């Protein structure tokens, strides 16, 4: 989240039924610092929520066809969102070290299925270095602490 904010990468946050499951944890909310589009949903896939679907398609029209996904539950919301993104012509990148499930087995099965479905399973350093593209820049200097 901090890297996305620093590099002006749009941030979209979905909250699965927050009135029943609770809102996004405070540490993530603090990192967002009101720099994100936040939407409640009850659908498991973000693309089945009209508000989130419009947001993501709008970003694609602006030249942003890639979506980097993090969150929980890997085997439900992350999985269904990534599969739907790929089916609708987006490039889905699931950040493995920024996802979780209640059971390790469910998460492992989801990551395997995501690869088979055409999503790219990556880690947070891969995303950060691809966004940065090169060392020695002011952005690299600002964000290198995230890498360490």
Tab-separated table of N, CA and C in Angstrom:
chain	number	residue	atom	x	y	z
A	1	UNK	N	0.836	-1.195	0.000
A	1	UNK	CA	0.000	0.000	0.000
A	1	UNK	C	0.875	1.252	0.000
A	2	UNK	N	1.932	1.228	0.837
A	2	UNK	CA	2.811	2.407	0.877
A	2	UNK	C	3.505	2.623	-0.454
A	3	UNK	N	3.935	1.557	-1.112
A	3	UNK	CA	4.591	1.684	-2.414
A	3	UNK	C	3.606	2.195	-3.460
A	4	UNK	N	2.410	1.666	-3.463
A	4	UNK	CA	1.400	2.110	-4.425
A	4	UNK	C	1.108	3.590	-4.243
A	5	UNK	N	0.967	4.021	-3.007
A	5	UNK	CA	0.723	5.449	-2.756
A	5	UNK	C	1.891	6.291	-3.255
A	6	UNK	N	3.112	5.882	-2.941
A	6	UNK	CA	4.294	6.662	-3.325
A	6	UNK	C	4.462	6.744	-4.833
A	7	UNK	N	4.012	5.705	-5.548
A	7	UNK	CA	4.189	5.648	-6.998
A	7	UNK	C	2.922	6.018	-7.763
A	8	UNK	N	1.944	6.544	-7.075
A	8	UNK	CA	0.670	6.952	-7.684
A	8	UNK	C	-0.041	5.818	-8.423
A	9	UNK	N	0.047	4.625	-7.864
A	9	UNK	CA	-0.702	3.485	-8.392
A	9	UNK	C	-2.067	3.519	-7.717
A	10	UNK	N	-3.150	3.536	-8.491
A	10	UNK	CA	-4.481	3.586	-7.876
A	10	UNK	C	-4.727	2.385	-6.957
A	11	UNK	N	-5.347	2.652	-5.841
A	11	UNK	CA	-5.634	1.609	-4.858
A	11	UNK	C	-7.147	1.455	-4.740
A	12	UNK	N	-7.589	0.211	-4.849
A	12	UNK	CA	-8.998	-0.117	-4.682
A	12	UNK	C	-9.098	-1.147	-3.577
A	13	UNK	N	-9.936	-0.885	-2.603
A	13	UNK	CA	-10.101	-1.792	-1.470
A	13	UNK	C	-11.549	-2.254	-1.425
A	14	UNK	N	-11.712	-3.577	-1.322
A	14	UNK	CA	-13.054	-4.114	-1.108
A	14	UNK	C	-13.123	-4.651	0.311
A	15	UNK	N	-14.250	-4.433	0.933
A	15	UNK	CA	-14.488	-4.965	2.273
A	15	UNK	C	-15.674	-5.916	2.192
A	16	UNK	N	-15.418	-7.184	2.503
A	16	UNK	CA	-16.453	-8.199	2.435
A	16	UNK	C	-17.369	-8.107	3.650
A	17	UNK	N	-18.579	-7.640	3.426
A	17	UNK	CA	-19.614	-7.569	4.456
A	17	UNK	C	-19.068	-7.036	5.788
A	18	UNK	N	-18.578	-5.784	5.782
A	18	UNK	CA	-17.926	-5.249	6.987
A	18	UNK	C	-18.835	-5.148	8.206
A	19	UNK	N	-20.142	-4.977	8.008
A	19	UNK	CA	-21.013	-4.886	9.174
A	19	UNK	C	-21.105	-6.222	9.907
A	20	UNK	N	-20.810	-7.322	9.235
A	20	UNK	CA	-20.823	-8.634	9.886
A	20	UNK	C	-19.431	-9.161	10.196
A	21	UNK	N	-18.491	-8.921	9.283
A	21	UNK	CA	-17.135	-9.455	9.440
A	21	UNK	C	-16.147	-8.441	10.004
A	22	UNK	N	-16.552	-7.200	10.024
A	22	UNK	CA	-15.663	-6.148	10.518
A	22	UNK	C	-14.953	-5.441	9.364
A	23	UNK	N	-14.473	-4.232	9.622
A	23	UNK	CA	-13.808	-3.446	8.579
A	23	UNK	C	-12.359	-3.888	8.382
A	24	UNK	N	-11.722	-3.302	7.405
A	24	UNK	CA	-10.300	-3.507	7.174
A	24	UNK	C	-9.538	-3.158	8.455
A	25	UNK	N	-8.533	-3.952	8.779
A	25	UNK	CA	-7.786	-3.735	10.022
A	25	UNK	C	-7.141	-2.352	10.031
A	26	UNK	N	-6.970	-1.822	11.234
A	26	UNK	CA	-6.469	-0.458	11.404
A	26	UNK	C	-5.108	-0.223	10.754
A	27	UNK	N	-4.200	-1.178	10.832
A	27	UNK	CA	-2.865	-0.959	10.265
A	27	UNK	C	-2.933	-0.737	8.756
A	28	UNK	N	-3.811	-1.443	8.087
A	28	UNK	CA	-3.969	-1.241	6.633
A	28	UNK	C	-4.705	0.061	6.376
A	29	UNK	N	-5.756	0.327	7.141
A	29	UNK	CA	-6.484	1.600	6.995
A	29	UNK	C	-5.538	2.780	7.182
A	30	UNK	N	-4.659	2.695	8.178
A	30	UNK	CA	-3.701	3.777	8.417
A	30	UNK	C	-2.761	3.946	7.230
A	31	UNK	N	-2.304	2.843	6.662
A	31	UNK	CA	-1.405	2.908	5.500
A	31	UNK	C	-2.113	3.507	4.287
A	32	UNK	N	-3.404	3.258	4.157
A	32	UNK	CA	-4.166	3.813	3.033
A	32	UNK	C	-4.260	5.333	3.112
A	33	UNK	N	-4.383	5.850	4.307
A	33	UNK	CA	-4.432	7.304	4.545
A	33	UNK	C	-5.385	8.029	3.602
A	34	UNK	N	-6.572	7.482	3.440
A	34	UNK	CA	-7.604	8.082	2.580
A	34	UNK	C	-7.184	8.199	1.117
A	35	UNK	N	-6.219	7.381	0.681
A	35	UNK	CA	-5.750	7.431	-0.701
A	35	UNK	C	-6.344	6.303	-1.540
A	36	UNK	N	-7.371	5.642	-1.043
A	36	UNK	CA	-7.928	4.490	-1.746
A	36	UNK	C	-9.419	4.659	-2.000
A	37	UNK	N	-9.870	3.997	-3.035
A	37	UNK	CA	-11.289	3.824	-3.308
A	37	UNK	C	-11.710	2.611	-2.488
A	38	UNK	N	-12.625	2.779	-1.551
A	38	UNK	CA	-13.049	1.692	-0.669
A	38	UNK	C	-14.525	1.417	-0.909
A	39	UNK	N	-14.849	0.135	-1.099
A	39	UNK	CA	-16.240	-0.238	-1.342
A	39	UNK	C	-16.591	-1.503	-0.568
A	40	UNK	N	-17.765	-1.490	0.041
A	40	UNK	CA	-18.306	-2.687	0.686
A	40	UNK	C	-18.843	-3.608	-0.397
A	41	UNK	N	-18.827	-4.912	-0.109
A	41	UNK	CA	-19.425	-5.858	-1.034
A	41	UNK	C	-19.930	-7.079	-0.281
A	42	UNK	N	-20.832	-7.801	-0.888
A	42	UNK	CA	-21.264	-9.090	-0.374
A	42	UNK	C	-20.930	-10.192	-1.374
A	43	UNK	N	-20.651	-9.798	-2.611
A	43	UNK	CA	-20.241	-10.757	-3.632
A	43	UNK	C	-18.818	-11.213	-3.322
A	44	UNK	N	-18.486	-12.440	-3.642
A	44	UNK	CA	-17.127	-12.909	-3.378
A	44	UNK	C	-16.146	-12.297	-4.373
A	45	UNK	N	-16.490	-12.262	-5.641
A	45	UNK	CA	-15.625	-11.640	-6.647
A	45	UNK	C	-15.909	-10.147	-6.722
A	46	UNK	N	-14.845	-9.360	-6.754
A	46	UNK	CA	-15.027	-7.906	-6.891
A	46	UNK	C	-15.746	-7.553	-8.188
A	47	UNK	N	-15.561	-8.349	-9.234
A	47	UNK	CA	-16.194	-8.026	-10.508
A	47	UNK	C	-17.680	-8.359	-10.523
A	48	UNK	N	-18.177	-8.972	-9.500
A	48	UNK	CA	-19.620	-9.218	-9.400
A	48	UNK	C	-20.319	-8.121	-8.602
A	49	UNK	N	-19.529	-7.205	-8.066
A	49	UNK	CA	-20.047	-6.011	-7.404
A	49	UNK	C	-20.079	-4.896	-8.450
A	50	UNK	N	-21.243	-4.313	-8.675
A	50	UNK	CA	-21.366	-3.286	-9.710
A	50	UNK	C	-20.403	-2.116	-9.479
A	51	UNK	N	-20.334	-1.648	-8.253
A	51	UNK	CA	-19.480	-0.507	-7.946
A	51	UNK	C	-17.998	-0.816	-8.212
A	52	UNK	N	-17.530	-1.975	-7.775
A	52	UNK	CA	-16.128	-2.350	-7.993
A	52	UNK	C	-15.853	-2.680	-9.451
A	53	UNK	N	-16.811	-3.320	-10.113
A	53	UNK	CA	-16.649	-3.620	-11.544
A	53	UNK	C	-16.494	-2.329	-12.333
A	54	UNK	N	-17.334	-1.339	-12.050
A	54	UNK	CA	-17.222	-0.048	-12.741
A	54	UNK	C	-15.878	0.603	-12.460
A	55	UNK	N	-15.418	0.536	-11.214
A	55	UNK	CA	-14.119	1.116	-10.853
A	55	UNK	C	-12.985	0.455	-11.651
A	56	UNK	N	-12.956	-0.864	-11.683
A	56	UNK	CA	-11.865	-1.567	-12.355
A	56	UNK	C	-11.915	-1.378	-13.864
A	57	UNK	N	-13.098	-1.411	-14.443
A	57	UNK	CA	-13.206	-1.167	-15.887
A	57	UNK	C	-12.842	0.278	-16.218
A	58	UNK	N	-13.172	1.202	-15.332
A	58	UNK	CA	-12.765	2.594	-15.538
A	58	UNK	C	-11.255	2.741	-15.531
A	59	UNK	N	-10.583	2.075	-14.618
A	59	UNK	CA	-9.119	2.112	-14.582
A	59	UNK	C	-8.528	1.499	-15.848
A	60	UNK	N	-9.156	0.431	-16.325
A	60	UNK	CA	-8.653	-0.187	-17.568
A	60	UNK	C	-8.805	0.774	-18.743
A	61	UNK	N	-9.922	1.488	-18.801
A	61	UNK	CA	-10.105	2.474	-19.880
A	61	UNK	C	-9.047	3.576	-19.815
A	62	UNK	N	-8.516	3.831	-18.610
A	62	UNK	CA	-7.461	4.825	-18.428
A	62	UNK	C	-6.068	4.243	-18.700
A	63	UNK	N	-6.017	3.009	-19.211
A	63	UNK	CA	-4.735	2.391	-19.551
A	63	UNK	C	-4.128	1.545	-18.454
A	64	UNK	N	-4.939	1.094	-17.533
A	64	UNK	CA	-4.440	0.258	-16.437
A	64	UNK	C	-5.148	-1.099	-16.452
A	65	UNK	N	-4.704	-2.005	-17.346
A	65	UNK	CA	-5.341	-3.317	-17.448
A	65	UNK	C	-4.818	-4.343	-16.449
A	66	UNK	N	-3.816	-3.967	-15.659
A	66	UNK	CA	-3.245	-4.891	-14.687
A	66	UNK	C	-3.815	-4.605	-13.299
A	67	UNK	N	-4.133	-5.687	-12.583
A	67	UNK	CA	-4.659	-5.568	-11.230
A	67	UNK	C	-3.795	-6.429	-10.317
A	68	UNK	N	-3.249	-5.815	-9.290
A	68	UNK	CA	-2.458	-6.515	-8.284
A	68	UNK	C	-3.378	-6.796	-7.106
A	69	UNK	N	-3.488	-8.064	-6.747
A	69	UNK	CA	-4.431	-8.481	-5.707
A	69	UNK	C	-3.719	-8.948	-4.447
A	70	UNK	N	-4.245	-8.522	-3.318
A	70	UNK	CA	-3.802	-8.980	-2.011
A	70	UNK	C	-5.040	-9.102	-1.155
A	71	UNK	N	-4.988	-9.934	-0.134
A	71	UNK	CA	-6.126	-9.991	0.770
A	71	UNK	C	-6.466	-11.380	1.231
A	72	UNK	N	-7.655	-11.466	1.808
A	72	UNK	CA	-8.153	-12.727	2.330
A	72	UNK	C	-9.584	-12.896	1.834
A	73	UNK	N	-10.107	-13.974	1.799
A	73	UNK	CA	-9.543	-15.295	1.845
A	73	UNK	C	-9.020	-15.659	0.455
A	74	UNK	N	-7.799	-16.167	0.373
A	74	UNK	CA	-7.181	-16.475	-0.911
A	74	UNK	C	-8.053	-17.414	-1.729
A	75	UNK	N	-8.631	-18.401	-1.079
A	75	UNK	CA	-9.383	-19.448	-1.781
A	75	UNK	C	-10.827	-19.046	-2.088
A	76	UNK	N	-11.235	-17.861	-1.683
A	76	UNK	CA	-12.608	-17.413	-1.968
A	76	UNK	C	-12.558	-16.105	-2.751
A	77	UNK	N	-12.466	-14.985	-2.068
A	77	UNK	CA	-12.569	-13.676	-2.720
A	77	UNK	C	-11.403	-13.389	-3.666
A	78	UNK	N	-10.181	-13.649	-3.225
A	78	UNK	CA	-9.029	-13.389	-4.088
A	78	UNK	C	-9.101	-14.280	-5.326
A	79	UNK	N	-9.346	-15.558	-5.132
A	79	UNK	CA	-9.439	-16.516	-6.233
A	79	UNK	C	-10.516	-16.128	-7.235
A	80	UNK	N	-11.740	-15.901	-6.755
A	80	UNK	CA	-12.842	-15.603	-7.665
A	80	UNK	C	-12.632	-14.278	-8.383
A	81	UNK	N	-12.065	-13.297	-7.699
A	81	UNK	CA	-11.787	-12.017	-8.346
A	81	UNK	C	-10.751	-12.182	-9.441
A	82	UNK	N	-9.668	-12.878	-9.158
A	82	UNK	CA	-8.607	-13.066	-10.160
A	82	UNK	C	-9.108	-13.840	-11.373
A	83	UNK	N	-9.874	-14.874	-11.149
A	83	UNK	CA	-10.417	-15.657	-12.264
A	83	UNK	C	-11.342	-14.794	-13.120
A	84	UNK	N	-12.205	-14.015	-12.473
A	84	UNK	CA	-13.102	-13.129	-13.225
A	84	UNK	C	-12.320	-12.039	-13.963
A	85	UNK	N	-11.284	-11.506	-13.350
A	85	UNK	CA	-10.454	-10.493	-14.027
A	85	UNK	C	-9.838	-11.068	-15.285
A	86	UNK	N	-9.242	-12.236	-15.189
A	86	UNK	CA	-8.619	-12.870	-16.353
A	86	UNK	C	-9.664	-13.143	-17.444
A	87	UNK	N	-10.845	-13.590	-17.051
A	87	UNK	CA	-11.911	-13.886	-18.018
A	87	UNK	C	-12.391	-12.632	-18.744
A	88	UNK	N	-12.250	-11.462	-18.088
A	88	UNK	CA	-12.699	-10.209	-18.685
A	88	UNK	C	-11.556	-9.410	-19.312
A	89	UNK	N	-10.416	-10.061	-19.528
A	89	UNK	CA	-9.333	-9.430	-20.261
A	89	UNK	C	-8.351	-8.600	-19.463
A	90	UNK	N	-8.439	-8.636	-18.150
A	90	UNK	CA	-7.448	-7.981	-17.297
A	90	UNK	C	-6.253	-8.909	-17.120
A	91	UNK	N	-5.160	-8.370	-16.617
A	91	UNK	CA	-4.029	-9.172	-16.174
A	91	UNK	C	-4.058	-9.155	-14.649
A	92	UNK	N	-4.264	-10.329	-14.052
A	92	UNK	CA	-4.358	-10.431	-12.596
A	92	UNK	C	-3.037	-10.927	-12.029
A	93	UNK	N	-2.518	-10.200	-11.034
A	93	UNK	CA	-1.296	-10.563	-10.327
A	93	UNK	C	-1.657	-10.752	-8.855
A	94	UNK	N	-1.570	-11.971	-8.381
A	94	UNK	CA	-1.902	-12.281	-6.997
A	94	UNK	C	-0.604	-12.310	-6.192
A	95	UNK	N	-0.520	-11.455	-5.187
A	95	UNK	CA	0.687	-11.332	-4.371
A	95	UNK	C	0.618	-12.382	-3.263
A	96	UNK	N	1.330	-13.480	-3.476
A	96	UNK	CA	1.219	-14.640	-2.582
A	96	UNK	C	1.535	-14.301	-1.131
A	97	UNK	N	2.565	-13.480	-0.897
A	97	UNK	CA	2.918	-13.174	0.490
A	97	UNK	C	2.052	-12.070	1.087
A	98	UNK	N	1.038	-11.651	0.363
A	98	UNK	CA	0.077	-10.665	0.874
A	98	UNK	C	-1.340	-11.223	0.803
A	99	UNK	N	-1.441	-12.555	0.862
A	99	UNK	CA	-2.742	-13.222	0.882
A	99	UNK	C	-2.767	-14.206	2.031
A	100	UNK	N	-3.943	-14.576	2.422
A	100	UNK	CA	-4.065	-15.558	3.486
A	100	UNK	C	-5.415	-16.245	3.447
A	101	UNK	N	-5.451	-17.418	4.026
A	101	UNK	CA	-6.677	-18.194	4.194
A	101	UNK	C	-6.661	-18.756	5.606
A	102	UNK	N	-7.814	-19.186	6.058
A	102	UNK	CA	-7.870	-19.769	7.408
A	102	UNK	C	-7.005	-21.025	7.500
A	103	UNK	N	-6.913	-21.771	6.388
A	103	UNK	CA	-6.062	-22.969	6.416
A	103	UNK	C	-4.988	-22.859	5.335
A	104	UNK	N	-3.808	-23.359	5.659
A	104	UNK	CA	-2.692	-23.353	4.700
A	104	UNK	C	-3.048	-24.169	3.464
A	105	UNK	N	-3.782	-25.262	3.664
A	105	UNK	CA	-4.164	-26.112	2.537
A	105	UNK	C	-5.058	-25.392	1.542
A	106	UNK	N	-6.019	-24.630	2.033
A	106	UNK	CA	-6.916	-23.880	1.149
A	106	UNK	C	-6.139	-22.839	0.353
A	107	UNK	N	-5.204	-22.161	1.020
A	107	UNK	CA	-4.389	-21.144	0.347
A	107	UNK	C	-3.529	-21.781	-0.737
A	108	UNK	N	-2.910	-22.895	-0.417
A	108	UNK	CA	-2.051	-23.585	-1.385
A	108	UNK	C	-2.860	-24.040	-2.605
A	109	UNK	N	-4.021	-24.614	-2.373
A	109	UNK	CA	-4.888	-25.035	-3.480
A	109	UNK	C	-5.292	-23.833	-4.343
A	110	UNK	N	-5.608	-22.727	-3.697
A	110	UNK	CA	-6.017	-21.527	-4.434
A	110	UNK	C	-4.879	-21.010	-5.310
A	111	UNK	N	-3.663	-20.944	-4.785
A	111	UNK	CA	-2.538	-20.448	-5.571
A	111	UNK	C	-2.261	-21.352	-6.764
A	112	UNK	N	-2.384	-22.648	-6.578
A	112	UNK	CA	-2.209	-23.594	-7.688
A	112	UNK	C	-3.291	-23.374	-8.743
A	113	UNK	N	-4.518	-23.237	-8.307
A	113	UNK	CA	-5.628	-23.020	-9.244
A	113	UNK	C	-5.484	-21.692	-9.980
A	114	UNK	N	-5.012	-20.665	-9.289
A	114	UNK	CA	-4.829	-19.351	-9.913
A	114	UNK	C	-3.843	-19.417	-11.077
A	115	UNK	N	-2.755	-20.133	-10.895
A	115	UNK	CA	-1.779	-20.283	-11.973
A	115	UNK	C	-2.428	-20.972	-13.163
A	116	UNK	N	-3.173	-22.043	-12.916
A	116	UNK	CA	-3.857	-22.760	-13.989
A	116	UNK	C	-4.882	-21.881	-14.699
A	117	UNK	N	-5.456	-20.922	-13.977
A	117	UNK	CA	-6.477	-20.032	-14.550
A	117	UNK	C	-5.858	-18.857	-15.308
A	118	UNK	N	-4.533	-18.755	-15.302
A	118	UNK	CA	-3.883	-17.694	-16.069
A	118	UNK	C	-3.436	-16.494	-15.263
A	119	UNK	N	-3.709	-16.487	-13.970
A	119	UNK	CA	-3.236	-15.377	-13.132
A	119	UNK	C	-1.752	-15.561	-12.862
A	120	UNK	N	-1.066	-14.460	-12.647
A	120	UNK	CA	0.344	-14.516	-12.264
A	120	UNK	C	0.416	-14.495	-10.746
A	121	UNK	N	1.072	-15.481	-10.168
A	121	UNK	CA	1.281	-15.503	-8.726
A	121	UNK	C	2.686	-14.964	-8.491
A	122	UNK	N	2.766	-13.886	-7.737
A	122	UNK	CA	4.015	-13.156	-7.528
A	122	UNK	C	4.199	-12.913	-6.036
A	123	UNK	N	5.326	-12.279	-5.678
A	123	UNK	CA	5.473	-11.845	-4.290
A	123	UNK	C	5.619	-10.329	-4.257
A	124	UNK	N	5.597	-9.775	-3.058
A	124	UNK	CA	5.572	-8.316	-2.929
A	124	UNK	C	6.833	-7.663	-3.482
A	125	UNK	N	7.988	-8.308	-3.353
A	125	UNK	CA	9.211	-7.722	-3.914
A	125	UNK	C	9.160	-7.679	-5.436
A	126	UNK	N	8.601	-8.708	-6.049
A	126	UNK	CA	8.467	-8.705	-7.506
A	126	UNK	C	7.640	-7.505	-7.957
A	127	UNK	N	6.534	-7.278	-7.288
A	127	UNK	CA	5.667	-6.146	-7.632
A	127	UNK	C	6.417	-4.833	-7.454
A	128	UNK	N	7.037	-4.674	-6.315
A	128	UNK	CA	7.729	-3.418	-6.021
A	128	UNK	C	8.836	-3.135	-7.032
A	129	UNK	N	9.683	-4.121	-7.330
A	129	UNK	CA	10.764	-3.897	-8.280
A	129	UNK	C	10.248	-3.665	-9.698
A	130	UNK	N	9.147	-4.326	-10.071
A	130	UNK	CA	8.582	-4.071	-11.403
A	130	UNK	C	7.994	-2.674	-11.483
A	131	UNK	N	7.392	-2.216	-10.415
A	131	UNK	CA	6.882	-0.841	-10.396
A	131	UNK	C	8.026	0.164	-10.451
A	132	UNK	N	9.109	-0.111	-9.725
A	132	UNK	CA	10.232	0.826	-9.668
A	132	UNK	C	11.045	0.851	-10.962
A	133	UNK	N	11.215	-0.288	-11.602
A	133	UNK	CA	11.925	-0.468	-12.861
A	133	UNK	C	13.439	-0.304	-12.777
A	134	UNK	N	13.953	0.526	-11.871
A	134	UNK	CA	15.406	0.727	-11.787
A	134	UNK	C	15.794	1.259	-10.413
A	135	UNK	N	17.065	1.056	-10.083
A	135	UNK	CA	17.614	1.550	-8.818
A	135	UNK	C	18.132	2.968	-9.008
A	136	UNK	N	18.417	3.610	-7.890
A	136	UNK	CA	19.040	4.930	-7.932
A	136	UNK	C	18.099	6.097	-8.145
A	137	UNK	N	16.834	5.837	-8.314
A	137	UNK	CA	15.865	6.913	-8.520
A	137	UNK	C	15.391	7.424	-7.164
A	138	UNK	N	14.810	8.612	-7.121
A	138	UNK	CA	14.244	9.080	-5.849
A	138	UNK	C	13.201	8.113	-5.283
A	139	UNK	N	12.383	7.522	-6.148
A	139	UNK	CA	11.365	6.574	-5.678
A	139	UNK	C	12.032	5.341	-5.076
A	140	UNK	N	13.084	4.842	-5.718
A	140	UNK	CA	13.798	3.693	-5.180
A	140	UNK	C	14.360	4.011	-3.805
A	141	UNK	N	14.971	5.166	-3.679
A	141	UNK	CA	15.555	5.565	-2.399
A	141	UNK	C	14.488	5.683	-1.317
A	142	UNK	N	13.324	6.198	-1.705
A	142	UNK	CA	12.229	6.339	-0.751
A	142	UNK	C	11.682	4.996	-0.298
A	143	UNK	N	11.623	4.030	-1.224
A	143	UNK	CA	10.954	2.757	-0.943
A	143	UNK	C	11.889	1.612	-0.576
A	144	UNK	N	13.188	1.836	-0.627
A	144	UNK	CA	14.094	0.722	-0.358
A	144	UNK	C	13.951	0.176	1.060
A	145	UNK	N	13.480	0.984	1.977
A	145	UNK	CA	13.258	0.497	3.340
A	145	UNK	C	12.177	-0.596	3.360
A	146	UNK	N	11.234	-0.536	2.442
A	146	UNK	CA	10.210	-1.581	2.371
A	146	UNK	C	10.819	-2.913	1.965
A	147	UNK	N	11.883	-2.862	1.186
A	147	UNK	CA	12.539	-4.073	0.704
A	147	UNK	C	13.362	-4.715	1.819
A	148	UNK	N	13.994	-3.886	2.614
A	148	UNK	CA	14.833	-4.405	3.692
A	148	UNK	C	13.962	-4.932	4.799
